[in-house]
């Protein structure tokens, strides 16, 4: 509550300062116009119909002159008369120019009515009470050189004043120019305002639909359309013939415009003012209904109170802005608060002039309020647009960076896939070569062996050579297909050696207790290992005439033991030449190449070939 | 032809003339087996297969006019019972698995001893499944299950015992040796091996899994 009172005080102070500043702008000055005479003294017959009533004599009156009705009901009238001389040549034109008056006008010259007086038939549609300028041109031909009588009939609804300000009679051209100038500030600006609020209202409605039903745009559109009703008053004849009904409607439109603006402010600042808004609109509607029911004599007072009410609502809207200003950027708050405070100051000035000081004619008129309102609309649209663009650009930047990240990711994936495709292509190529070896050379070697077995003359050397070649090819193919498992390759080796064992009646003890693992080795190192083992086994079968061979494996060793005749390990050349295989020298060389230790012990009781390793093959001593 | 009574008829499909004849001689020499035809290409094989209705099909895969896999598939779908095996020089894994999935019951090496050829053919005819280290390794790689994963009701992966058996086969142990090591009967070893074959046929996605693990996606 103290915060609300504080912000209310701040708002009120700002509005009062602005109101004082506005009042300091010099009021309307009635300057002499060259070629025309200014009249600030006239005769007046109050409440006259077509001249002074019987028993009534014209009274002198100094302009500006204000006449208040003593009863609120119906229409009251006054006739102002003055004598004037025509200006210029006899075929020229004299004009009557009233910069400011209220409310409806009809003039007569020398007893002839020149403009109609529709209010005489009860038509209140031309009552506007807003001091529009008026000009009437009078052909000199119909005028006397001197002593012409101009009668100005002014009429107003019972609750409003009749006002007449100094007026000019003289050269039509000069007065027309002054009339046009006055028209720009009043009728012209009123029309421009009307068009602008209609345009802004439509644009905001479209914004509302396009921007996912953002209520900010909805309430501003509603405020604009309410403002259009307010401006309509100064542009076209009133919509309702009964002037007081129209004025009530018009005031409600003004109040509704303020209420819609309040709704916009609440949403913009995310202020919790739902209940306040509901109470406010209910009061405004009830007030308007009350005005309709009010006795004509107190309608003017009721109107003043009602207007004070929606001026107070504007003040509360300003305090809401102050209270929740942290919800919006300082610039947005500053501009909106300034414009709304200015509008309130202008409206307050109008209220004072209407209801308290009719003689005070502020230069800044009520048509300025829509201008201030339009400025606030433009600002909101501009600000929201700027913010949308900023957000959009931020989003775009974020998206761009996401796209960059994803593109990089995608490229990495592509190159990985490309690498994999390459690996797969190599793999497929290897498979193809494998199959060619298999079906081609392998198949033919087997076929040759089959052929040789049917021939009467057996060539053992050739047969052994072919069998060795086939076995070596088998080792190569195994290493390509199961190169990572030495145990499986040993198992496959056993399968291929089975016919050899069978032929030589060898009893095999198979003790592969673990999968031997040569640390850091690949298929090619494993292949070398298998070749050493194969050589050891075939040596035992072919040359040592062993009847029992034991093949044992652990994680770090493979051994081949036989019970054959043995040999002299120190003379490997002899063995090598005889066997046609790689020989003991080759076995030692290969063992060194893979960093394994090869120990061959042989006696007449048998041979033991022990292959072991205890470190990764890559760290083998470079001997 | 009857399914049960020996001698059982064998069709040999092999394009290498002497190899084919060696197989034919080997098979004919066995009292329970008889060769009903020898074909050196797929077209001849089709004709002989349809007319002789063999009990057993022994075929090479790389034939001059096509792949032996086609006729293996035909043997599976034949009106009569016809088991098949592949003849292979080295038993290359890719084609061996292809043939096994088509319905072959394993492969014979061209270098296998005479008595081994007849023994394996008869083993298949009597409902067994020869298994060799390469196929065992492959099955362990694609169907083996990590120890810490609980088996599910419809799980098609291998049991622990099956894995043990396959592991020993992969290391080159014979059935007799496996039976001794695990202290079970030779017949039980055969049942475990038969079961792994069945599981391989059920798992339709096996090729996809194998490929996935090969290119490193899994």
Coordinates of N, CA and C in Angstrom, one line a residue, chain A residues 358-576:
Chain A
X358 N -14.2 28.8 -17.7 CA -14.5 28.9 -19.1 C -13.8 30.0 -19.9
X359 N -13.3 31.0 -19.2 CA -12.6 32.1 -19.9 C -11.2 31.7 -20.3
X360 N -10.7 30.7 -19.6 CA -9.3 30.3 -19.9 C -9.4 29.3 -21.1
X361 N -8.8 29.8 -22.2 CA -8.8 29.1 -23.4 C -7.4 28.5 -23.7
X362 N -7.1 27.3 -23.2 CA -5.7 26.8 -23.4 C -5.4 26.7 -24.9
X363 N -4.2 27.0 -25.2 CA -3.8 26.9 -26.6 C -3.8 25.4 -27.1
X364 N -3.4 24.5 -26.2 CA -3.3 23.1 -26.5 C -4.7 22.5 -26.3
X365 N -5.4 22.2 -27.3 CA -6.8 21.8 -27.2 C -6.9 20.3 -27.1
X366 N -8.1 19.8 -26.9 CA -8.4 18.4 -26.8 C -8.0 17.6 -28.0
X367 N -7.9 18.2 -29.2 CA -7.5 17.4 -30.3 C -6.1 16.9 -30.2
X368 N -5.3 17.5 -29.3 CA -3.9 17.1 -29.1 C -3.8 15.8 -28.4
X369 N -4.9 15.4 -27.6 CA -4.8 14.2 -26.8 C -4.7 13.0 -27.7
X370 N -5.5 12.9 -28.8 CA -5.3 11.7 -29.7 C -4.0 11.7 -30.3
X371 N -3.4 12.9 -30.6 CA -2.0 12.9 -31.2 C -1.0 12.2 -30.2
X372 N -1.2 12.6 -28.9 CA -0.3 12.0 -27.9 C -0.5 10.5 -27.9
X373 N -1.8 10.1 -27.9 CA -2.1 8.7 -27.9 C -1.5 7.9 -29.1
X374 N -1.6 8.6 -30.3 CA -1.1 7.9 -31.5 C 0.4 7.8 -31.4
X375 N 1.0 8.8 -30.8 CA 2.5 8.7 -30.6 C 2.8 7.5 -29.7
X376 N 2.0 7.3 -28.7 CA 2.3 6.2 -27.8 C 2.1 4.8 -28.5
X377 N 1.1 4.8 -29.4 CA 0.9 3.6 -30.2 C 2.1 3.3 -31.1
X378 N 2.5 4.4 -31.8 CA 3.7 4.2 -32.7 C 4.9 3.7 -31.9
X379 N 5.0 4.3 -30.7 CA 6.2 3.9 -29.9 C 6.1 2.4 -29.5
X380 N 4.9 2.0 -29.1 CA 4.8 0.6 -28.7 C 5.0 -0.4 -29.9
X381 N 4.5 0.0 -31.0 CA 4.7 -0.9 -32.2 C 6.2 -0.9 -32.6
X382 N 6.8 0.3 -32.5 CA 8.2 0.4 -32.8 C 9.0 -0.5 -31.9
X383 N 8.7 -0.3 -30.6 CA 9.5 -0.9 -29.5 C 9.3 -2.5 -29.6
X384 N 8.0 -2.9 -29.8 CA 7.8 -4.3 -29.9 C 8.5 -4.9 -31.1
X385 N 8.4 -4.2 -32.2 CA 9.1 -4.6 -33.4 C 10.6 -4.7 -33.2
X386 N 11.1 -3.7 -32.6 CA 12.6 -3.7 -32.4 C 13.0 -4.8 -31.5
X387 N 12.1 -5.1 -30.5 CA 12.4 -6.2 -29.6 C 12.3 -7.5 -30.3
X388 N 11.3 -7.6 -31.1 CA 11.1 -8.9 -31.9 C 12.3 -9.1 -32.8
X389 N 12.7 -8.0 -33.4 CA 13.9 -8.2 -34.3 C 15.1 -8.6 -33.5
X390 N 15.3 -8.0 -32.3 CA 16.4 -8.3 -31.5 C 16.4 -9.8 -31.1
X391 N 15.1 -10.2 -30.7 CA 15.0 -11.6 -30.3 C 15.2 -12.5 -31.5
X392 N 14.6 -12.1 -32.6 CA 14.8 -12.9 -33.8 C 16.2 -13.1 -34.2
X393 N 17.0 -12.0 -34.1 CA 18.4 -12.1 -34.4 C 19.1 -12.9 -33.4
X394 N 18.8 -12.8 -32.1 CA 19.4 -13.7 -31.1 C 19.1 -15.2 -31.5
X395 N 17.8 -15.4 -31.8 CA 17.4 -16.8 -32.1 C 18.2 -17.3 -33.3
X396 N 18.3 -16.3 -34.3 CA 19.0 -16.7 -35.6 C 20.5 -17.0 -35.3
X397 N 21.1 -16.2 -34.4 CA 22.5 -16.4 -34.0 C 22.6 -17.8 -33.3
X398 N 21.7 -18.1 -32.4 CA 21.7 -19.3 -31.7 C 21.5 -20.5 -32.7
X399 N 20.5 -20.3 -33.6 CA 20.3 -21.3 -34.6 C 21.5 -21.5 -35.5
X400 N 22.1 -20.4 -35.8 CA 23.3 -20.5 -36.7 C 24.4 -21.3 -36.0
X401 N 24.6 -21.0 -34.7 CA 25.6 -21.7 -34.0 C 25.3 -23.2 -33.9
X402 N 24.0 -23.5 -33.7 CA 23.5 -24.9 -33.6 C 23.8 -25.5 -35.0
X403 N 23.4 -24.8 -36.0 CA 23.6 -25.4 -37.4 C 25.1 -25.6 -37.6
X404 N 26.0 -24.7 -37.2 CA 27.4 -24.9 -37.4 C 27.9 -26.1 -36.6
X405 N 27.4 -26.2 -35.4 CA 27.8 -27.4 -34.6 C 27.4 -28.7 -35.3
X406 N 26.1 -28.7 -35.7 CA 25.5 -29.9 -36.3 C 26.2 -30.2 -37.6
X407 N 26.6 -29.2 -38.4 CA 27.2 -29.4 -39.6 C 28.6 -30.0 -39.4
X408 N 29.3 -29.5 -38.4 CA 30.6 -30.1 -38.0 C 30.4 -31.5 -37.6
X409 N 29.4 -31.8 -36.8 CA 29.1 -33.1 -36.4 C 28.8 -34.1 -37.6
X410 N 28.0 -33.5 -38.5 CA 27.6 -34.3 -39.7 C 28.8 -34.6 -40.5
X411 N 29.7 -33.6 -40.6 CA 30.9 -33.8 -41.4 C 31.8 -34.9 -40.8
X412 N 31.9 -34.8 -39.5 CA 32.7 -35.8 -38.8 C 32.1 -37.2 -39.0
X413 N 30.7 -37.2 -39.0 CA 30.0 -38.5 -39.2 C 30.3 -39.0 -40.6
X414 N 30.2 -38.1 -41.6 CA 30.4 -38.4 -43.0 C 31.8 -39.0 -43.2
X415 N 32.8 -38.3 -42.6 CA 34.2 -38.8 -42.8 C 34.4 -40.1 -42.1
X416 N 33.6 -40.3 -40.9 CA 33.8 -41.6 -40.3 C 33.2 -42.7 -41.1
X417 N 32.0 -42.4 -41.7 CA 31.3 -43.3 -42.6 C 32.2 -43.6 -43.8
X418 N 32.8 -42.6 -44.3 CA 33.7 -42.8 -45.5 C 34.8 -43.7 -45.1
X419 N 35.4 -43.4 -43.9 CA 36.5 -44.3 -43.4 C 36.0 -45.7 -43.3
X420 N 34.8 -45.9 -42.7 CA 34.3 -47.2 -42.5 C 34.0 -47.9 -43.9
X421 N 33.5 -47.1 -44.8 CA 33.3 -47.6 -46.2 C 34.6 -48.1 -46.7
X422 N 35.6 -47.4 -46.5 CA 36.9 -47.7 -47.0 C 37.4 -49.1 -46.4
X423 N 37.2 -49.1 -45.0 CA 37.6 -50.3 -44.3 C 36.8 -51.5 -44.8
X424 N 35.5 -51.2 -45.1 CA 34.7 -52.3 -45.6 C 35.1 -52.7 -47.0
X425 N 35.5 -51.7 -47.8 CA 35.9 -52.0 -49.1 C 37.1 -52.9 -49.1
X426 N 38.1 -52.5 -48.2 CA 39.3 -53.3 -48.1 C 39.0 -54.7 -47.6
X427 N 38.0 -54.8 -46.7 CA 37.6 -56.1 -46.1 C 37.0 -56.9 -47.2
X428 N 36.1 -56.3 -48.1 CA 35.5 -57.1 -49.1 C 36.6 -57.5 -50.2
X429 N 37.5 -56.7 -50.4 CA 38.6 -57.0 -51.4 C 39.4 -58.2 -50.8
X430 N 39.6 -58.1 -49.5 CA 40.4 -59.2 -48.9 C 39.6 -60.5 -49.0
X431 N 38.3 -60.4 -48.8 CA 37.4 -61.6 -48.9 C 37.5 -62.2 -50.3
X432 N 37.5 -61.3 -51.3 CA 37.5 -61.7 -52.7 C 38.8 -62.5 -53.0
X433 N 40.0 -61.9 -52.6 CA 41.3 -62.5 -52.8 C 41.3 -63.9 -52.1
X434 N 40.7 -63.9 -50.9 CA 40.6 -65.1 -50.2 C 39.9 -66.2 -50.9
X435 N 38.7 -65.8 -51.5 CA 37.9 -66.8 -52.2 C 38.7 -67.3 -53.5
X436 N 39.4 -66.3 -54.1 CA 40.1 -66.7 -55.3 C 41.2 -67.7 -55.0
X437 N 41.9 -67.4 -53.9 CA 42.9 -68.4 -53.5 C 42.3 -69.7 -53.2
X438 N 41.2 -69.7 -52.5 CA 40.5 -70.8 -52.0 C 40.0 -71.7 -53.2
X439 N 39.2 -71.1 -54.1 CA 38.6 -71.8 -55.2 C 39.6 -72.1 -56.2
X440 N 40.5 -71.1 -56.5 CA 41.5 -71.3 -57.6 C 42.6 -72.2 -57.2
X441 N 43.6 -71.6 -56.6 CA 44.9 -72.4 -56.3 C 44.6 -73.5 -55.4
X442 N 43.8 -73.2 -54.3 CA 43.5 -74.3 -53.3 C 42.9 -75.5 -53.9
X443 N 41.8 -75.1 -54.7 CA 41.0 -76.2 -55.3 C 41.8 -77.0 -56.2
X444 N 42.7 -76.4 -57.0 CA 43.5 -77.1 -58.0 C 44.6 -77.9 -57.3
X445 N 45.2 -77.4 -56.2 CA 46.2 -78.2 -55.5 C 45.5 -79.5 -54.9
X446 N 44.3 -79.3 -54.4 CA 43.6 -80.5 -53.9 C 43.3 -81.5 -55.0
X447 N 42.9 -80.9 -56.1 CA 42.5 -81.7 -57.3 C 43.8 -82.5 -57.7
X448 N 44.9 -81.8 -57.7 CA 46.2 -82.4 -58.1 C 46.5 -83.6 -57.2
X449 N 46.4 -83.4 -55.9 CA 46.6 -84.4 -54.9 C 45.7 -85.6 -55.2
X450 N 44.4 -85.3 -55.5 CA 43.5 -86.4 -55.7 C 43.9 -87.2 -57.0
X451 N 44.4 -86.5 -58.0 CA 44.8 -87.1 -59.2 C 46.0 -88.0 -59.0
X452 N 47.0 -87.4 -58.2 CA 48.2 -88.2 -57.9 C 47.9 -89.5 -57.2
X453 N 46.9 -89.4 -56.3 CA 46.6 -90.6 -55.5 C 46.1 -91.7 -56.4
X454 N 45.6 -91.4 -57.6 CA 45.1 -92.5 -58.5 C 46.2 -93.0 -59.4
X455 N 47.3 -92.3 -59.4 CA 48.4 -92.8 -60.3 C 49.2 -93.9 -59.7
X456 N 49.6 -94.8 -60.5 CA 50.4 -96.0 -60.0 C 51.7 -95.5 -59.5
X457 N 52.4 -94.5 -60.1 CA 53.7 -94.1 -59.7 C 53.5 -92.9 -58.7
X458 N 53.9 -93.2 -57.4 CA 53.7 -92.1 -56.4 C 54.9 -91.3 -56.3
X459 N 54.7 -89.9 -56.2 CA 55.9 -89.0 -56.0 C 55.7 -88.4 -54.7
X460 N 56.4 -89.0 -53.6 CA 56.2 -88.5 -52.3 C 56.7 -87.1 -52.1
X461 N 57.8 -86.7 -52.7 CA 58.3 -85.3 -52.5 C 57.3 -84.3 -53.0
X462 N 56.8 -84.6 -54.2 CA 55.8 -83.6 -54.8 C 54.6 -83.6 -53.9
X463 N 54.1 -84.7 -53.5 CA 52.9 -84.8 -52.7 C 53.1 -84.0 -51.4
X464 N 54.3 -84.2 -50.7 CA 54.6 -83.5 -49.5 C 54.6 -81.9 -49.7
X465 N 55.2 -81.6 -50.9 CA 55.3 -80.1 -51.2 C 53.9 -79.5 -51.4
X466 N 53.1 -80.3 -52.1 CA 51.7 -79.7 -52.3 C 51.0 -79.7 -51.0
X467 N 51.1 -80.7 -50.2 CA 50.4 -80.7 -48.9 C 50.9 -79.5 -48.0
X468 N 52.2 -79.3 -48.0 CA 52.8 -78.2 -47.3 C 52.2 -76.8 -47.8
X469 N 52.2 -76.7 -49.1 CA 51.6 -75.5 -49.7 C 50.2 -75.3 -49.2
X470 N 49.4 -76.4 -49.3 CA 48.0 -76.3 -48.9 C 47.9 -75.9 -47.4
X471 N 48.7 -76.5 -46.6 CA 48.7 -76.2 -45.2 C 49.0 -74.8 -44.9
X472 N 50.0 -74.2 -45.6 CA 50.4 -72.9 -45.4 C 49.3 -71.9 -45.8
X473 N 48.7 -72.3 -47.0 CA 47.5 -71.4 -47.4 C 46.4 -71.5 -46.4
X474 N 46.2 -72.7 -45.8 CA 45.2 -72.8 -44.7 C 45.5 -71.9 -43.6
X475 N 46.8 -71.9 -43.2 CA 47.2 -71.0 -42.1 C 46.9 -69.5 -42.4
X476 N 47.2 -69.1 -43.7 CA 47.0 -67.8 -44.1 C 45.5 -67.4 -44.0
X477 N 44.7 -68.3 -44.5 CA 43.3 -68.1 -44.6 C 42.7 -68.0 -43.1
X478 N 43.2 -68.9 -42.3 CA 42.8 -68.9 -40.9 C 43.2 -67.6 -40.2
X479 N 44.4 -67.1 -40.5 CA 44.8 -65.9 -39.9 C 44.0 -64.7 -40.3
X480 N 43.5 -64.7 -41.5 CA 42.6 -63.7 -42.0 C 41.2 -63.7 -41.3
X481 N 40.8 -65.0 -41.1 CA 39.4 -65.1 -40.6 C 39.3 -65.2 -39.1
X482 N 40.4 -65.7 -38.5 CA 40.3 -65.9 -37.0 C 41.7 -65.4 -36.4
X483 N 42.2 -64.3 -37.0 CA 43.6 -63.9 -36.7 C 43.8 -63.4 -35.3
X484 N 42.6 -63.1 -34.6 CA 42.8 -62.6 -33.3 C 42.8 -63.7 -32.2
X485 N 42.4 -64.9 -32.6 CA 42.4 -66.0 -31.6 C 43.4 -67.1 -32.0
X486 N 44.5 -67.2 -31.2 CA 45.5 -68.2 -31.5 C 44.9 -69.6 -31.2
X487 N 44.1 -69.7 -30.2 CA 43.5 -71.0 -29.8 C 42.7 -71.6 -31.0
X488 N 41.9 -70.7 -31.6 CA 41.1 -71.2 -32.7 C 41.9 -71.6 -33.9
X489 N 43.0 -70.8 -34.1 CA 43.9 -71.2 -35.2 C 44.6 -72.5 -35.0
X490 N 44.9 -72.7 -33.7 CA 45.5 -74.0 -33.3 C 44.5 -75.1 -33.6
X491 N 43.2 -74.9 -33.3 CA 42.2 -75.9 -33.5 C 42.0 -76.2 -35.0
X492 N 42.1 -75.1 -35.8 CA 41.9 -75.3 -37.2 C 43.2 -76.1 -37.8
X493 N 44.3 -75.7 -37.2 CA 45.5 -76.4 -37.7 C 45.4 -77.9 -37.4
X494 N 44.9 -78.2 -36.2 CA 44.7 -79.6 -35.9 C 43.9 -80.3 -36.9
X495 N 42.7 -79.6 -37.3 CA 41.9 -80.2 -38.3 C 42.6 -80.5 -39.6
X496 N 43.4 -79.6 -40.0 CA 44.1 -79.8 -41.3 C 45.2 -80.9 -41.2
X497 N 45.8 -81.0 -39.9 CA 46.9 -82.0 -39.8 C 46.4 -83.4 -39.5
X498 N 45.1 -83.5 -39.3 CA 44.5 -84.8 -39.0 C 44.8 -85.9 -40.0
X499 N 44.7 -85.6 -41.3 CA 45.1 -86.7 -42.3 C 46.6 -87.1 -42.1
X500 N 47.5 -86.2 -41.8 CA 48.9 -86.5 -41.6 C 49.1 -87.4 -40.4
X501 N 48.4 -87.0 -39.3 CA 48.5 -87.9 -38.1 C 48.0 -89.3 -38.4
X502 N 46.9 -89.3 -39.1 CA 46.3 -90.6 -39.4 C 47.2 -91.5 -40.2
X503 N 47.9 -90.8 -41.2 CA 48.8 -91.6 -42.1 C 50.0 -92.1 -41.3
X504 N 50.4 -91.3 -40.3 CA 51.6 -91.7 -39.6 C 51.3 -92.4 -38.3
X505 N 50.0 -92.7 -38.1 CA 49.6 -93.3 -36.8 C 50.1 -92.6 -35.6
X506 N 49.9 -91.3 -35.6 CA 50.3 -90.5 -34.4 C 49.2 -90.4 -33.4
X507 N 49.5 -90.6 -32.2 CA 48.6 -90.4 -31.1 C 48.7 -88.9 -30.6
X508 N 47.7 -88.2 -30.6 CA 47.8 -86.8 -30.3 C 47.2 -86.4 -28.9
X509 N 48.0 -85.7 -28.1 CA 47.4 -85.2 -26.8 C 47.2 -83.7 -27.0
X510 N 46.0 -83.3 -26.9 CA 45.7 -81.9 -27.2 C 45.4 -81.2 -25.9
X511 N 46.2 -80.2 -25.5 CA 46.1 -79.6 -24.2 C 46.1 -78.0 -24.3
X512 N 45.1 -77.5 -25.0 CA 45.0 -76.1 -25.2 C 44.2 -75.5 -24.0
X513 N 44.8 -75.2 -22.9 CA 44.1 -74.9 -21.7 C 43.7 -73.5 -21.6
X514 N 44.3 -72.6 -22.4 CA 43.9 -71.2 -22.4 C 44.1 -70.7 -23.8
X515 N 43.6 -69.5 -24.1 CA 43.8 -68.9 -25.4 C 45.1 -68.1 -25.3
X516 N 46.2 -68.6 -26.0 CA 47.5 -67.9 -25.9 C 47.3 -66.5 -26.4
X517 N 48.0 -65.6 -25.7 CA 47.8 -64.2 -26.1 C 49.2 -63.6 -26.2
X518 N 49.5 -63.1 -27.4 CA 50.8 -62.5 -27.7 C 50.5 -61.0 -27.6
X519 N 50.9 -60.3 -26.5 CA 50.5 -58.9 -26.3 C 50.9 -58.0 -27.4
X520 N 49.9 -57.2 -27.8 CA 50.2 -56.2 -28.8 C 50.3 -56.8 -30.2
X521 N 50.1 -58.0 -30.4 CA 50.3 -58.6 -31.7 C 49.0 -58.6 -32.6
X522 N 49.2 -58.6 -33.9 CA 48.1 -58.6 -34.8 C 48.1 -59.9 -35.5
X523 N 47.2 -60.1 -36.5 CA 47.1 -61.3 -37.3 C 48.4 -61.8 -37.9
X524 N 49.2 -60.8 -38.3 CA 50.4 -61.2 -39.0 C 51.5 -61.8 -38.0
X525 N 51.5 -61.3 -36.8 CA 52.4 -61.9 -35.8 C 51.9 -63.2 -35.3
X526 N 50.5 -63.3 -35.2 CA 50.0 -64.6 -34.8 C 50.2 -65.7 -35.9
X527 N 50.2 -65.2 -37.2 CA 50.5 -66.2 -38.3 C 51.9 -66.7 -38.1
X528 N 52.8 -65.8 -37.8 CA 54.2 -66.3 -37.7 C 54.3 -67.3 -36.5
X529 N 53.6 -67.0 -35.4 CA 53.6 -68.0 -34.3 C 53.1 -69.3 -34.7
X530 N 51.9 -69.3 -35.5 CA 51.3 -70.6 -35.9 C 52.3 -71.3 -36.9
X531 N 53.0 -70.6 -37.7 CA 53.9 -71.3 -38.7 C 55.0 -72.0 -37.9
X532 N 55.5 -71.4 -36.8 CA 56.5 -72.1 -36.0 C 55.9 -73.3 -35.4
X533 N 54.7 -73.2 -34.9 CA 54.1 -74.4 -34.3 C 53.9 -75.5 -35.3
X534 N 53.4 -75.1 -36.5 CA 53.1 -76.1 -37.6 C 54.4 -76.8 -38.0
X535 N 55.5 -76.0 -38.1 CA 56.8 -76.6 -38.4 C 57.3 -77.6 -37.4
X536 N 57.1 -77.2 -36.1 CA 57.5 -78.1 -35.0 C 56.7 -79.4 -35.1
X537 N 55.4 -79.4 -35.4 CA 54.6 -80.6 -35.4 C 54.9 -81.4 -36.7
X538 N 55.0 -80.8 -37.8 CA 55.3 -81.6 -39.0 C 56.7 -82.2 -38.9
X539 N 57.7 -81.5 -38.3 CA 59.0 -82.1 -38.1 C 58.9 -83.4 -37.2
X540 N 58.1 -83.3 -36.1 CA 58.0 -84.4 -35.2 C 57.4 -85.6 -35.9
X541 N 56.3 -85.3 -36.8 CA 55.7 -86.4 -37.5 C 56.6 -87.1 -38.6
X542 N 57.1 -86.2 -39.4 CA 57.8 -86.7 -40.6 C 59.2 -87.2 -40.3
X543 N 59.9 -86.5 -39.4 CA 61.4 -86.8 -39.3 C 61.7 -87.6 -38.0
X544 N 60.9 -87.4 -36.9 CA 61.3 -88.0 -35.7 C 60.6 -89.3 -35.5
X545 N 59.7 -89.7 -36.4 CA 58.9 -90.9 -36.4 C 58.2 -91.0 -35.0
X546 N 57.7 -89.9 -34.5 CA 57.1 -90.0 -33.2 C 55.8 -90.7 -33.2
X547 N 55.4 -91.4 -32.2 CA 54.1 -92.1 -32.2 C 53.2 -91.3 -31.2
X548 N 53.7 -90.4 -30.5 CA 52.9 -89.6 -29.6 C 53.3 -88.2 -29.6
X549 N 52.4 -87.3 -29.8 CA 52.8 -85.8 -29.8 C 51.8 -85.1 -28.8
X550 N 52.4 -84.3 -28.0 CA 51.6 -83.5 -27.1 C 51.7 -82.1 -27.4
X551 N 50.6 -81.4 -27.6 CA 50.6 -80.0 -27.9 C 49.9 -79.3 -26.8
X552 N 50.6 -78.4 -26.1 CA 50.0 -77.7 -24.9 C 50.2 -76.2 -25.1
X553 N 49.2 -75.5 -24.6 CA 49.2 -74.1 -24.7 C 48.7 -73.4 -23.4
X554 N 49.4 -72.4 -23.0 CA 48.9 -71.5 -21.9 C 48.9 -70.1 -22.5
X555 N 48.6 -69.2 -21.6 CA 48.5 -67.8 -22.1 C 49.8 -67.3 -22.7
X556 N 50.9 -67.7 -22.1 CA 52.2 -67.2 -22.6 C 53.1 -68.2 -23.2
X557 N 52.6 -69.4 -23.5 CA 53.5 -70.3 -24.2 C 52.8 -71.4 -25.0
X558 N 53.5 -72.0 -25.9 CA 53.0 -73.1 -26.7 C 54.1 -74.1 -26.7
X559 N 53.8 -75.4 -26.5 CA 54.9 -76.3 -26.6 C 54.5 -77.6 -27.4
X560 N 55.4 -78.1 -28.1 CA 55.2 -79.3 -28.9 C 56.2 -80.4 -28.4
X561 N 55.7 -81.5 -27.8 CA 56.6 -82.5 -27.3 C 56.3 -83.8 -28.0
X562 N 57.4 -84.5 -28.4 CA 57.1 -85.8 -29.0 C 58.1 -86.9 -28.4
X563 N 57.7 -88.1 -28.7 CA 58.5 -89.2 -28.2 C 59.4 -89.9 -29.3
X564 N 59.7 -89.0 -30.3 CA 60.4 -89.5 -31.5 C 61.9 -89.7 -31.2
X565 N 62.6 -89.9 -32.3 CA 64.0 -90.3 -32.3 C 65.0 -89.1 -31.9
X566 N 64.5 -87.9 -32.0 CA 65.3 -86.7 -31.7 C 66.3 -86.4 -32.8
X567 N 67.0 -85.3 -32.5 CA 68.0 -84.9 -33.5 C 69.0 -84.1 -32.8
X568 N 70.0 -83.7 -33.5 CA 71.1 -82.8 -32.9 C 70.7 -81.4 -33.2
X569 N 70.3 -80.7 -32.1 CA 69.8 -79.3 -32.4 C 70.9 -78.4 -32.9
X570 N 72.2 -78.7 -32.7 CA 73.2 -77.8 -33.1 C 73.6 -77.9 -34.5
X571 N 73.0 -78.9 -35.2 CA 73.3 -78.9 -36.7 C 72.0 -78.7 -37.5
X572 N 71.4 -77.6 -37.4 CA 70.1 -77.4 -37.9 C 70.1 -77.4 -39.5
X573 N 71.3 -77.1 -40.1 CA 71.3 -77.0 -41.5 C 70.9 -78.4 -42.1
X574 N 71.4 -79.4 -41.5 CA 71.2 -80.7 -42.1 C 69.7 -81.0 -42.1
X575 N 69.0 -80.6 -40.9 CA 67.6 -80.9 -40.8 C 66.8 -80.1 -41.8
X576 N 67.2 -78.9 -41.9 CA 66.5 -78.0 -42.8 C 66.5 -78.5 -44.3

